Short mmCIF file of C-alpha atoms and ligand atoms in Angstrom, two decimals:
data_model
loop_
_atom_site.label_atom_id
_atom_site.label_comp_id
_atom_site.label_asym_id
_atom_site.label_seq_id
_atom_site.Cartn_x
_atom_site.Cartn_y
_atom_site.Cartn_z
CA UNK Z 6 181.87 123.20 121.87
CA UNK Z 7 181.54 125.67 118.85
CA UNK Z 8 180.46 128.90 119.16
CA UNK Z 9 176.45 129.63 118.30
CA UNK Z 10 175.79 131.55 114.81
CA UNK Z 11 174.39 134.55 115.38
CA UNK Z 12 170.75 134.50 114.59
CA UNK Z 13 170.52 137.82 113.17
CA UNK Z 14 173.13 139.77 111.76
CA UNK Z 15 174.08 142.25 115.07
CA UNK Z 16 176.31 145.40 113.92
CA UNK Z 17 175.27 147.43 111.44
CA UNK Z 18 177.45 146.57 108.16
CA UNK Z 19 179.44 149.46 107.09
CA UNK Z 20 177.04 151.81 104.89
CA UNK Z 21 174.35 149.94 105.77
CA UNK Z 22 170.98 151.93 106.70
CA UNK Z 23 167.32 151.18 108.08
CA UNK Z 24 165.62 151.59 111.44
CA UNK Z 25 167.41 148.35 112.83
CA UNK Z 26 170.88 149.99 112.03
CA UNK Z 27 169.68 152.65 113.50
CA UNK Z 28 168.67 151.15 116.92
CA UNK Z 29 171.63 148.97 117.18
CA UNK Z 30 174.10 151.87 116.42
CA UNK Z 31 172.23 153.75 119.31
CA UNK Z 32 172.32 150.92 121.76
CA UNK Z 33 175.81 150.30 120.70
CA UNK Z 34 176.74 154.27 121.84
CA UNK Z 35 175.02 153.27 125.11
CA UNK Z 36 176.57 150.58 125.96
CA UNK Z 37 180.18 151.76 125.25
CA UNK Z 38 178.97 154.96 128.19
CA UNK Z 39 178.12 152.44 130.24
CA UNK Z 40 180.71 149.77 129.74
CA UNK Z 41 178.94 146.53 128.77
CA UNK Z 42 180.66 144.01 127.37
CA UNK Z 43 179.88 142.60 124.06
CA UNK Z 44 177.88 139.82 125.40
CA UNK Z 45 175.76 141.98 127.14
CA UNK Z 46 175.38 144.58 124.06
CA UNK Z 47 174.52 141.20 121.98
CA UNK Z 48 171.95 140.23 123.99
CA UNK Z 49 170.34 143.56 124.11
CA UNK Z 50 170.67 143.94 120.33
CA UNK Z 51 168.68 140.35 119.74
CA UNK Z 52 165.28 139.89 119.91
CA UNK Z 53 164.24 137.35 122.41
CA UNK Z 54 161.58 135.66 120.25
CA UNK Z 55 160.25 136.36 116.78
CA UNK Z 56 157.43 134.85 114.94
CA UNK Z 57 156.58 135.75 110.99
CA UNK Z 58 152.89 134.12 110.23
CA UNK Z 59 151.08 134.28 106.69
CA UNK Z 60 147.18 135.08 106.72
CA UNK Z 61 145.64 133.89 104.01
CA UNK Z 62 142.69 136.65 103.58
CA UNK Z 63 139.51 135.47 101.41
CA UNK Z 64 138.85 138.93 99.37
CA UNK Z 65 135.30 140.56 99.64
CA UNK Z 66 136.19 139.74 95.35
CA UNK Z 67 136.06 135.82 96.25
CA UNK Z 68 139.81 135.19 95.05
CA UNK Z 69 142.60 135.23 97.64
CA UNK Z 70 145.92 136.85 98.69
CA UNK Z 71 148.40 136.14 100.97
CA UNK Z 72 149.43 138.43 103.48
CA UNK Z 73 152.83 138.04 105.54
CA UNK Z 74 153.12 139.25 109.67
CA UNK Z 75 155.55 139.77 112.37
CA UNK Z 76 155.21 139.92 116.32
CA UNK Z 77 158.56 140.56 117.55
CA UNK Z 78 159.31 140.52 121.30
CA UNK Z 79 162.39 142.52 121.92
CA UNK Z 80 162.91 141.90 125.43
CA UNK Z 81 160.72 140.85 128.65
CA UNK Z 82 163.34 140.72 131.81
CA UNK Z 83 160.90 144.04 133.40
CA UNK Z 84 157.65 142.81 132.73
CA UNK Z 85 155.10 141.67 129.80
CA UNK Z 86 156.34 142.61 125.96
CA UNK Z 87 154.28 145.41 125.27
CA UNK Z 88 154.09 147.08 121.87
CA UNK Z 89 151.87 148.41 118.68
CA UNK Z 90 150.55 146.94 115.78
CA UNK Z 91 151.34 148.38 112.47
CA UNK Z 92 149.59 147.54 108.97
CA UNK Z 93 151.99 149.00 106.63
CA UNK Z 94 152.81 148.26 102.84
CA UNK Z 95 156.51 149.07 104.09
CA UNK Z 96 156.36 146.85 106.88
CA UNK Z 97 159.65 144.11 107.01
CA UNK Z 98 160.96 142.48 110.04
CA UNK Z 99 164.10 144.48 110.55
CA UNK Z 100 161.48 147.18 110.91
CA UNK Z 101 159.63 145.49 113.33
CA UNK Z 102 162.66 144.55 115.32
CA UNK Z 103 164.12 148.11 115.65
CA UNK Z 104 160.44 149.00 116.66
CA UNK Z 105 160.51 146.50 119.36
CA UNK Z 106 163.55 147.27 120.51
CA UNK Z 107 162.44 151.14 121.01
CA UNK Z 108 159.61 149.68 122.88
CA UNK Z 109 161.80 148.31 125.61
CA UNK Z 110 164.12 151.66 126.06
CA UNK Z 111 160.63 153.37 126.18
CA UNK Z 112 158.69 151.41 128.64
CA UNK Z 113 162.31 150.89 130.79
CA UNK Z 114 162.58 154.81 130.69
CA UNK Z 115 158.95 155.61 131.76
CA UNK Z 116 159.04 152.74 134.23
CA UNK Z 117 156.51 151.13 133.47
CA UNK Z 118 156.53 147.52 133.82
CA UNK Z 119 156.93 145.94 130.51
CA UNK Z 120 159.43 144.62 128.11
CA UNK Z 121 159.40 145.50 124.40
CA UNK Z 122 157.80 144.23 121.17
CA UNK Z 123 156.11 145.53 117.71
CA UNK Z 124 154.27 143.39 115.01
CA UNK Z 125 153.51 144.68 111.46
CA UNK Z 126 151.22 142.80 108.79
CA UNK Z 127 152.38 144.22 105.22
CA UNK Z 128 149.32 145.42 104.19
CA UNK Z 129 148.33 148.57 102.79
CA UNK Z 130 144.46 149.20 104.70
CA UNK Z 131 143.85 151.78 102.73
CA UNK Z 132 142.82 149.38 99.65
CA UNK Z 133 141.32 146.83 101.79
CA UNK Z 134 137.71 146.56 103.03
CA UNK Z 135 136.88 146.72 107.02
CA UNK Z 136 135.41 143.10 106.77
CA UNK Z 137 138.82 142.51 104.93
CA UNK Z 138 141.17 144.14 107.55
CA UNK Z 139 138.90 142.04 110.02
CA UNK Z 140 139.73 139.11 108.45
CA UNK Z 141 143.22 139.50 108.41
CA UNK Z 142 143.40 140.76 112.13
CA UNK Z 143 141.44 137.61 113.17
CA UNK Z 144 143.57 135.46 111.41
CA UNK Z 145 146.88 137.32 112.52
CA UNK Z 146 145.75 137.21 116.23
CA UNK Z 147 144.88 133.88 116.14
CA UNK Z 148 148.44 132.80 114.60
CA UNK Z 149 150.03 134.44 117.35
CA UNK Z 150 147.83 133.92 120.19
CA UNK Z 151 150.28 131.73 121.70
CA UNK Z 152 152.60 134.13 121.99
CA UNK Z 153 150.26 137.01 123.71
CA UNK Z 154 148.43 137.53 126.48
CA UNK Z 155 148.06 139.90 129.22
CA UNK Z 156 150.68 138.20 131.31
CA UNK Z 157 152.78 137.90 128.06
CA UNK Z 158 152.37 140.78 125.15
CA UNK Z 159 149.64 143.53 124.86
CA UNK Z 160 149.67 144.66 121.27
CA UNK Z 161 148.23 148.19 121.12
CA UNK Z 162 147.44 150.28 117.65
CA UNK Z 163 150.02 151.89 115.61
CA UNK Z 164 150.24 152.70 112.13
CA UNK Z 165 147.45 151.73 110.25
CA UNK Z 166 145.88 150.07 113.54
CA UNK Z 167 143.43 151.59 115.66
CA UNK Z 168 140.67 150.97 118.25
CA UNK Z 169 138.58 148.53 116.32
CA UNK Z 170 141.17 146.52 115.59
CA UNK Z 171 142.54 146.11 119.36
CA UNK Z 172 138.48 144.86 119.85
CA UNK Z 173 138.94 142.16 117.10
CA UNK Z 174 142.29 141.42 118.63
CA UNK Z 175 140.88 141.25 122.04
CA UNK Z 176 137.61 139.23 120.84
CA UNK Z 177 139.42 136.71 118.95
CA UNK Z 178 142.14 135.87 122.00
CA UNK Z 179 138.99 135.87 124.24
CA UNK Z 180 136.84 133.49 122.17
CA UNK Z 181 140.27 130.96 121.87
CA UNK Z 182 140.55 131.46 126.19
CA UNK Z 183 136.28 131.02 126.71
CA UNK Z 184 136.15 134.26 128.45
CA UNK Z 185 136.65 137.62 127.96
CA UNK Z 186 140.31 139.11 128.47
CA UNK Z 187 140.16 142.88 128.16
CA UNK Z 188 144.10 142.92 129.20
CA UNK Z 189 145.44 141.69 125.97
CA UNK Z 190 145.48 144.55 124.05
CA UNK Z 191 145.36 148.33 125.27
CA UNK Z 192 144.05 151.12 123.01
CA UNK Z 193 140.32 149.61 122.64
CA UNK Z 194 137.36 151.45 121.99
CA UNK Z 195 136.17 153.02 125.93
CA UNK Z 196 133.10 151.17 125.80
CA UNK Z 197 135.19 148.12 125.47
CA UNK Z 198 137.70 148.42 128.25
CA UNK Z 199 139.58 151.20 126.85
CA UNK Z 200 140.62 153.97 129.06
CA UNK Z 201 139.89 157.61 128.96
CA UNK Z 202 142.64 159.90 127.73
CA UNK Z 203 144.15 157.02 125.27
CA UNK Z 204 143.74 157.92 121.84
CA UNK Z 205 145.03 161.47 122.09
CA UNK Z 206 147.89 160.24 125.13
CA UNK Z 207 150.95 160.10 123.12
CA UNK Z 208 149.88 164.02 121.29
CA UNK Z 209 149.58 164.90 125.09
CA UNK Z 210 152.71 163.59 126.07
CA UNK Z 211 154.62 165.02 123.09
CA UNK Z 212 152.76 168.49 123.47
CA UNK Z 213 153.86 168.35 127.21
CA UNK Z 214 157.50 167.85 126.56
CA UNK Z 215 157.22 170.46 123.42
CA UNK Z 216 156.28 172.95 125.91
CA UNK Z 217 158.92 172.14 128.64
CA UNK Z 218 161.83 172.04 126.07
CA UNK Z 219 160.60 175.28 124.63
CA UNK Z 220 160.91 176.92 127.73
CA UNK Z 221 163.93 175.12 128.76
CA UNK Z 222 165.38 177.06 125.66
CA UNK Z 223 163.92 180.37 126.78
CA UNK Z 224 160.88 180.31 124.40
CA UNK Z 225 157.11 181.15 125.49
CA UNK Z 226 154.71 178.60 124.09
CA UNK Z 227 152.01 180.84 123.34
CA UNK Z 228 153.63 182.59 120.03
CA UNK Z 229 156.26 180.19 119.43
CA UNK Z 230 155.94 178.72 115.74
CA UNK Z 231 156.15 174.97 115.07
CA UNK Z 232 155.72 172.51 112.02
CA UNK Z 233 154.35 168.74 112.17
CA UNK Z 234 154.78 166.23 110.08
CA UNK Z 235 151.76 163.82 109.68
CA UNK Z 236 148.30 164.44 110.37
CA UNK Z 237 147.38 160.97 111.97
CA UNK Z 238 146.94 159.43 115.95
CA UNK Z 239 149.90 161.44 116.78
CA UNK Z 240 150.36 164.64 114.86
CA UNK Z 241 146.84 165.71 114.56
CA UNK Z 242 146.19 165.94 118.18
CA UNK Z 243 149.70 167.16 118.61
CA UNK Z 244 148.95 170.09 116.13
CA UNK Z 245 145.59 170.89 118.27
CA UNK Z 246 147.47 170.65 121.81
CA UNK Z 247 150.08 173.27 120.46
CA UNK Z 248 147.57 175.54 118.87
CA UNK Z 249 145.37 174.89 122.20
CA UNK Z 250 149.19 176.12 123.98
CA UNK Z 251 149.04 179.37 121.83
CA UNK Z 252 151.79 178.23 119.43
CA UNK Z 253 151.32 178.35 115.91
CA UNK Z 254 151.27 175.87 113.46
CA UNK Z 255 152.43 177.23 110.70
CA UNK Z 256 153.06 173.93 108.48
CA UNK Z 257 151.59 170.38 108.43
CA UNK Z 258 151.91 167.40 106.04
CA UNK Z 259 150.85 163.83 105.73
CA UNK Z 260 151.42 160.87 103.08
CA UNK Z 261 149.38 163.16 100.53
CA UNK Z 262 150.94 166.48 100.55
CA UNK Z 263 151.05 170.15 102.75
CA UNK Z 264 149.71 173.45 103.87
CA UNK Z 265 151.46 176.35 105.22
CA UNK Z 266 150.00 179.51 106.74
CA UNK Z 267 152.99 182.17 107.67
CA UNK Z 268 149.81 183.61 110.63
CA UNK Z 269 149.47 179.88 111.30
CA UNK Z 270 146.99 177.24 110.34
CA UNK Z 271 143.55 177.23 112.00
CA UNK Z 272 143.82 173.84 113.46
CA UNK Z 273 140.26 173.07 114.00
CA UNK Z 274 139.62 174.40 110.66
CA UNK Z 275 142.12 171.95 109.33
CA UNK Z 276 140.96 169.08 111.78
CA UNK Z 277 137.08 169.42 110.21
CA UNK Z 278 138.96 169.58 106.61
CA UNK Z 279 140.54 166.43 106.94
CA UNK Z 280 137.61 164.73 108.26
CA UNK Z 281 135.49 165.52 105.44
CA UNK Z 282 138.28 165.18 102.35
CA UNK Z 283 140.47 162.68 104.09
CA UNK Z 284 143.70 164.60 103.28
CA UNK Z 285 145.34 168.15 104.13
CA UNK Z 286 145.95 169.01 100.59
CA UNK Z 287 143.41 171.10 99.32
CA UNK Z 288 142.30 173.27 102.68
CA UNK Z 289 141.53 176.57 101.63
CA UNK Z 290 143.00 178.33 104.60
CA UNK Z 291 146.61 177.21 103.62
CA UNK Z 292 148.92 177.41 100.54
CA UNK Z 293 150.22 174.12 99.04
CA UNK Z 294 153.96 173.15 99.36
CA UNK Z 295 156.04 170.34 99.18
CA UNK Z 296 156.38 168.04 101.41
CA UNK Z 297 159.64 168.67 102.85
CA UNK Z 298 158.90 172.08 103.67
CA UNK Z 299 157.55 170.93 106.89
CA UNK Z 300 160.84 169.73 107.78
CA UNK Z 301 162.46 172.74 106.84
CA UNK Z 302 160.40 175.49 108.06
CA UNK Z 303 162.02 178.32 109.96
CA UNK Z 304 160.12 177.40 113.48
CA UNK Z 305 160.89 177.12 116.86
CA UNK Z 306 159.73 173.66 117.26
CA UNK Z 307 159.38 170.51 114.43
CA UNK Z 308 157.63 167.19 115.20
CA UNK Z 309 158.02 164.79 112.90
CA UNK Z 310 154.85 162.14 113.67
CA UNK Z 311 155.06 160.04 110.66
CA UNK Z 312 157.40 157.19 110.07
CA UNK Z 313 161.13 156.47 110.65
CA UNK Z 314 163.97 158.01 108.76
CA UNK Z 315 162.81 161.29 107.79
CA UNK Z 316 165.46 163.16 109.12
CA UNK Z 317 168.57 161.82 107.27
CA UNK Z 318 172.40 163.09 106.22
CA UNK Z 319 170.67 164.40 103.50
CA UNK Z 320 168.44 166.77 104.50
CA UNK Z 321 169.53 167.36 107.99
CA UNK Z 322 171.45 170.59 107.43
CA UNK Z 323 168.44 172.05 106.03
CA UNK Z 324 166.30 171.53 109.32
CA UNK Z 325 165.79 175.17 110.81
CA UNK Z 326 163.69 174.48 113.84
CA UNK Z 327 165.50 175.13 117.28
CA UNK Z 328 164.00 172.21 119.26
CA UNK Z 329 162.49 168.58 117.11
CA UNK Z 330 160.67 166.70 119.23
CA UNK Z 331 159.81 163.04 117.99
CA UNK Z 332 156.54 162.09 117.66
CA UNK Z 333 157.14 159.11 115.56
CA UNK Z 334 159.93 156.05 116.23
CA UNK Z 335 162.84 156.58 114.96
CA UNK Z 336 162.34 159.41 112.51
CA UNK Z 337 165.94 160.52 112.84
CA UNK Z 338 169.04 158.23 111.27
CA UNK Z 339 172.32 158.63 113.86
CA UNK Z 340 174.53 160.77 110.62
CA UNK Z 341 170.95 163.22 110.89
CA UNK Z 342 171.40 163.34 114.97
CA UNK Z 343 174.71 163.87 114.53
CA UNK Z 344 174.16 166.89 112.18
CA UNK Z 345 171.43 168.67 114.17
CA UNK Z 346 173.75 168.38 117.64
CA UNK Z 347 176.75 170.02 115.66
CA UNK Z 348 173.93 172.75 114.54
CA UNK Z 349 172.94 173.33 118.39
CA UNK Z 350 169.45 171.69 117.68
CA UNK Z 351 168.04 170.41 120.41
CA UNK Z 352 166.39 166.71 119.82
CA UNK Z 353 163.90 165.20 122.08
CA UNK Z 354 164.10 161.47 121.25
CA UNK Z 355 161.42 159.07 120.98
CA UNK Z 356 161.73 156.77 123.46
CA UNK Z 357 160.47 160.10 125.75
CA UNK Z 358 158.66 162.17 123.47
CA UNK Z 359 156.16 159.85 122.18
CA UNK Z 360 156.09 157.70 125.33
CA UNK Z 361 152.72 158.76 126.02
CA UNK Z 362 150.74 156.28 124.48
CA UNK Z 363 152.52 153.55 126.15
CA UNK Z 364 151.82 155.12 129.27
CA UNK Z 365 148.17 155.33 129.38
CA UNK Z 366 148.91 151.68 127.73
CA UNK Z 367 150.10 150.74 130.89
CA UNK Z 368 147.04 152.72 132.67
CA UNK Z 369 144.57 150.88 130.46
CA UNK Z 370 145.90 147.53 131.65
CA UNK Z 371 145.68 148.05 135.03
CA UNK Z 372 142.15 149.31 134.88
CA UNK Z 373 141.62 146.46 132.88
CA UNK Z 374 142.97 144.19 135.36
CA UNK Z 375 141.42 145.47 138.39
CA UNK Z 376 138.03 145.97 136.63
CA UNK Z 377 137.99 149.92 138.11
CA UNK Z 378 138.18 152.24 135.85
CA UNK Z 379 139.78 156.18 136.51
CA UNK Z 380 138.16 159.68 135.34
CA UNK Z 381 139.62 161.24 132.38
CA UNK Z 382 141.42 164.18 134.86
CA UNK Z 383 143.04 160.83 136.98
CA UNK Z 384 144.38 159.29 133.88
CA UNK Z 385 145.85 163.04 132.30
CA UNK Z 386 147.45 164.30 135.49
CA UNK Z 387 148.99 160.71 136.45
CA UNK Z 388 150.49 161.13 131.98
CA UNK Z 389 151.84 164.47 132.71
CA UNK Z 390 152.96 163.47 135.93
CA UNK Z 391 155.60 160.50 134.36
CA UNK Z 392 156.16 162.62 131.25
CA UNK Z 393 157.90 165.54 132.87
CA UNK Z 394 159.37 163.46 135.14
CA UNK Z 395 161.27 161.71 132.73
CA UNK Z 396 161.45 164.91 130.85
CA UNK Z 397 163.66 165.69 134.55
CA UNK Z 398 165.60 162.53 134.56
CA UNK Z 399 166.76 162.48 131.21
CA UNK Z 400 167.93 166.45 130.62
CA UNK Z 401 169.72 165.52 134.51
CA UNK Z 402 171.67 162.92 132.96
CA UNK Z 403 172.48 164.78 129.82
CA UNK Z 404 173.80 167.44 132.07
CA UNK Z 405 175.59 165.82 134.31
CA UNK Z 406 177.00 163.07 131.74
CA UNK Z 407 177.50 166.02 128.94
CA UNK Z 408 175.68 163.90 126.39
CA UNK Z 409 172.67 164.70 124.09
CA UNK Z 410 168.91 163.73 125.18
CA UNK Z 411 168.91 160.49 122.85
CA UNK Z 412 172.15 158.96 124.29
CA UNK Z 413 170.99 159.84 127.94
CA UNK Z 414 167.93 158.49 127.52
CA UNK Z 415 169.16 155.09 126.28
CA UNK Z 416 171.94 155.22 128.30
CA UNK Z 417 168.97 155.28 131.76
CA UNK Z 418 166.90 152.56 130.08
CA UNK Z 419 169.11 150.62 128.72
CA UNK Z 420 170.76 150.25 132.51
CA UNK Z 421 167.17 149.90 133.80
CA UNK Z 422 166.69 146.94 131.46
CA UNK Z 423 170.59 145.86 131.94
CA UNK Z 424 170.01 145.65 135.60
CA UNK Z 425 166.73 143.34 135.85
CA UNK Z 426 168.92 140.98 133.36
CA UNK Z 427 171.76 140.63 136.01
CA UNK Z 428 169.21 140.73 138.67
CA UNK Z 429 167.65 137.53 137.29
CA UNK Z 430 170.65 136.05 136.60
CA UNK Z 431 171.00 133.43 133.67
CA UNK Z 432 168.88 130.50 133.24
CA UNK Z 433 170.05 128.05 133.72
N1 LIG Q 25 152.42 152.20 119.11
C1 LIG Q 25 152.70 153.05 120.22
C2 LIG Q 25 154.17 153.31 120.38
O1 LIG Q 25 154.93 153.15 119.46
C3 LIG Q 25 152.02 152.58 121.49
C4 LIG Q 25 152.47 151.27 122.03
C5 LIG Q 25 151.63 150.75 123.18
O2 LIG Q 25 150.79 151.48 123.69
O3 LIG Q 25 151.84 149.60 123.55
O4 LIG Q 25 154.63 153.74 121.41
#
């Protein structure tokens, strides 16, 4: 018998770059610590199902457009795929797969009980309508309701995504099934199923590492200086937590531009700013600059909370914050992780910093299932309960392994996930 093609291409081609190069050269480093053979590192590289839909979307203009979506599922040998949406302009599936493939080191690190996915719709929302971005939600879900499910995947927001579309999600799977299913997506409105604590949940959990890896480096929180990159679900409330902590903020961007303040920003200030102009350009409390002066303030702490790839060969030497804690997926290429190591930076990855969200995910779900629902103090002492626990595990195992954060952290959930595979066994 001949040998199968390989379905997608699985090492990263010399030179090559993107967030799926990326993963797999991270996963690749892992499994080399740990041994696995190359069938084992192929498996864990491939997605286990992908699905790209179109949605035709009727415009609110009459004429129509055609839209193109993904829902990968990286990996389900622990549990349900579990993962975000994310409407996107730069959305492609090689995105979507590294994504999903982040998803399953995340959830396998937290322990929670869930495999990995991601789906992205190329759309830019910001030009769209809200009965247009219905449309195209309804149509997406309903291309790939066979697929989900809260026995199967639980899409959850991301970027460009947020709690109205998990209702439209939820409402259109529920009409197909006859009844309602508030399990099938997590991050819904409260008065819909969601749970308390979710929107801000991954800021909390990224705050509550911040704070432990600033004192792990001898730094108090209240007067330490940090920068964030991206004002949205996950660096807003991250800037308030810190400022909340007593750190200032001295820098913050998003897609549109940033401030600085050398006393630090007023946060609220900024927060009330935003909500009126829509942007943080322009807030009178703050001086203009570029963009990538966030990344290269001289702070203590840097999150980058926007999108992957920020931190590159490029511009990595110029990063002067001690500790960078990731907010966003993949914001840092290997060459960049390389560079900040060799400058004694210390990098919190992703697949811990931001796993936040996922967790109260996972808490959301279970309410959901069990029709009980938790106070808002149950839900944030259970998230900072698992976050600086696996804040613990993973600096043990860099220790003890003499490895940076990101490599011991895939190197634990990558076994996790390793381990239920030979568990199982191969079917047939
Ligand atoms: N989109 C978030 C992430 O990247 C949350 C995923 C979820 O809650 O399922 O972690």
């Amino acid at each position: 018998m001949t040998a199968l093609q390989e379905p997608v291409a699985l090492h990263p081609a010399p030179g090559a770059t993107g967030p799926l190069n990326d993963a797999r050269t991270q996963l690749r480093e892992a499994t080399t610590l740990l041994g696995y053979d190359e069938g084992l590192y192929s498996m864990l590289a491939t997605p286990r199902r992908e699905v790209t839909v179109s949605i035709p979307l009727r415009r609110d203009d009459g004429s129509t457009e055609l839209l193109v979506g993904h829902r990968v599922q990286h990996n389900f040998s622990r549990g349900p795929a579990k993962g975000g949406l994310r409407y996107s302009p730069d959305v492609d599936l090689d995105e979507v797969r590294a994504l999903a493939m982040w998803m399953t080191w995340k959830c396998a690190l937290l322990d929670v009980p869930y495999g990995g996915a991601k789906g992205g719709v190329r759309i830019d929302p910001r030009h769209y309508s809200q009965a247009e971005l219905e449309r195209v939600t309804r149509r997406y879900t309903s291309e790939i309701s066979p697929l989900i499910g809260p026995e199967r995947d639980i899409p959850a927001p991301d970027i460009g995504t947020d709690e109205k579309t998990m209702a439209w999600i939820m409402d259109t799977y529920s009409v197909q099934q006859g009844h309602t299913v508030l399990g099938v997506t997590t991050g819904k409105p409260i008065s819909l199923g969601g749970s308390r604590g979710r929107a801000t949940a991954t800021s909390r959990g990224v705050v509550h590492v911040a704070l432990a890896a600033l004192r792990s480096r001898g730094i108090d929180p209240a007067g330490a200086t940090a920068s964030v990159q991206g004002f949205g679900k996950v660096g807003r409330y991250a800037a308030r937590f810190l400022a909340e902590a007593g750190t200032r903020v001295l820098a913050v961007s998003d897609q549109y531009g940033a401030v600085f303040a050398s006393g630090g920003l007023d946060v609220p200030a900024l927060e009330k700013h935003v909500d009126a102009t829509g942007s943080v350009v322009g807030f009178a409390d703050g001086d203009e600059v570029p963009a990538e002066a966030v990344l290269e303030a001289d702070v203590d702490l840097l999150v980058p909370a926007a999108v992957e790839g920020v931190l590159r060969a490029d511009n990595a030497s110029r990063v002067r914050a001690r500790i960078i804690v990731e907010g966003a997926n993949g914001p840092t290429t290997p060459e960049a992780d390389r560079i900040l190591q060799e400058a004694g930076r210390l990098v919190v990855p992703d697949i811990l910093a931001n796993a936040g969200g996922v967790i109260v995910s996972y808490f959301e779900w279970v309410q959901a299932n069990q029709a009980y629902w938790w106070s808002e103090n149950e839900v944030e002492d259970r998230l900072a309960e698992r976050m600086l626990a696996a804040w613990g595990s993973v600096n043990e195992a860099a220790a003890r392994l003499g490895i940076p954060l990101r490599t011991a952290a895939t190197v634990l959930a990558v076994e996790r996930v390793a381990q239920a595979h030979q568990l199982r066994g191969l079917y047939p």
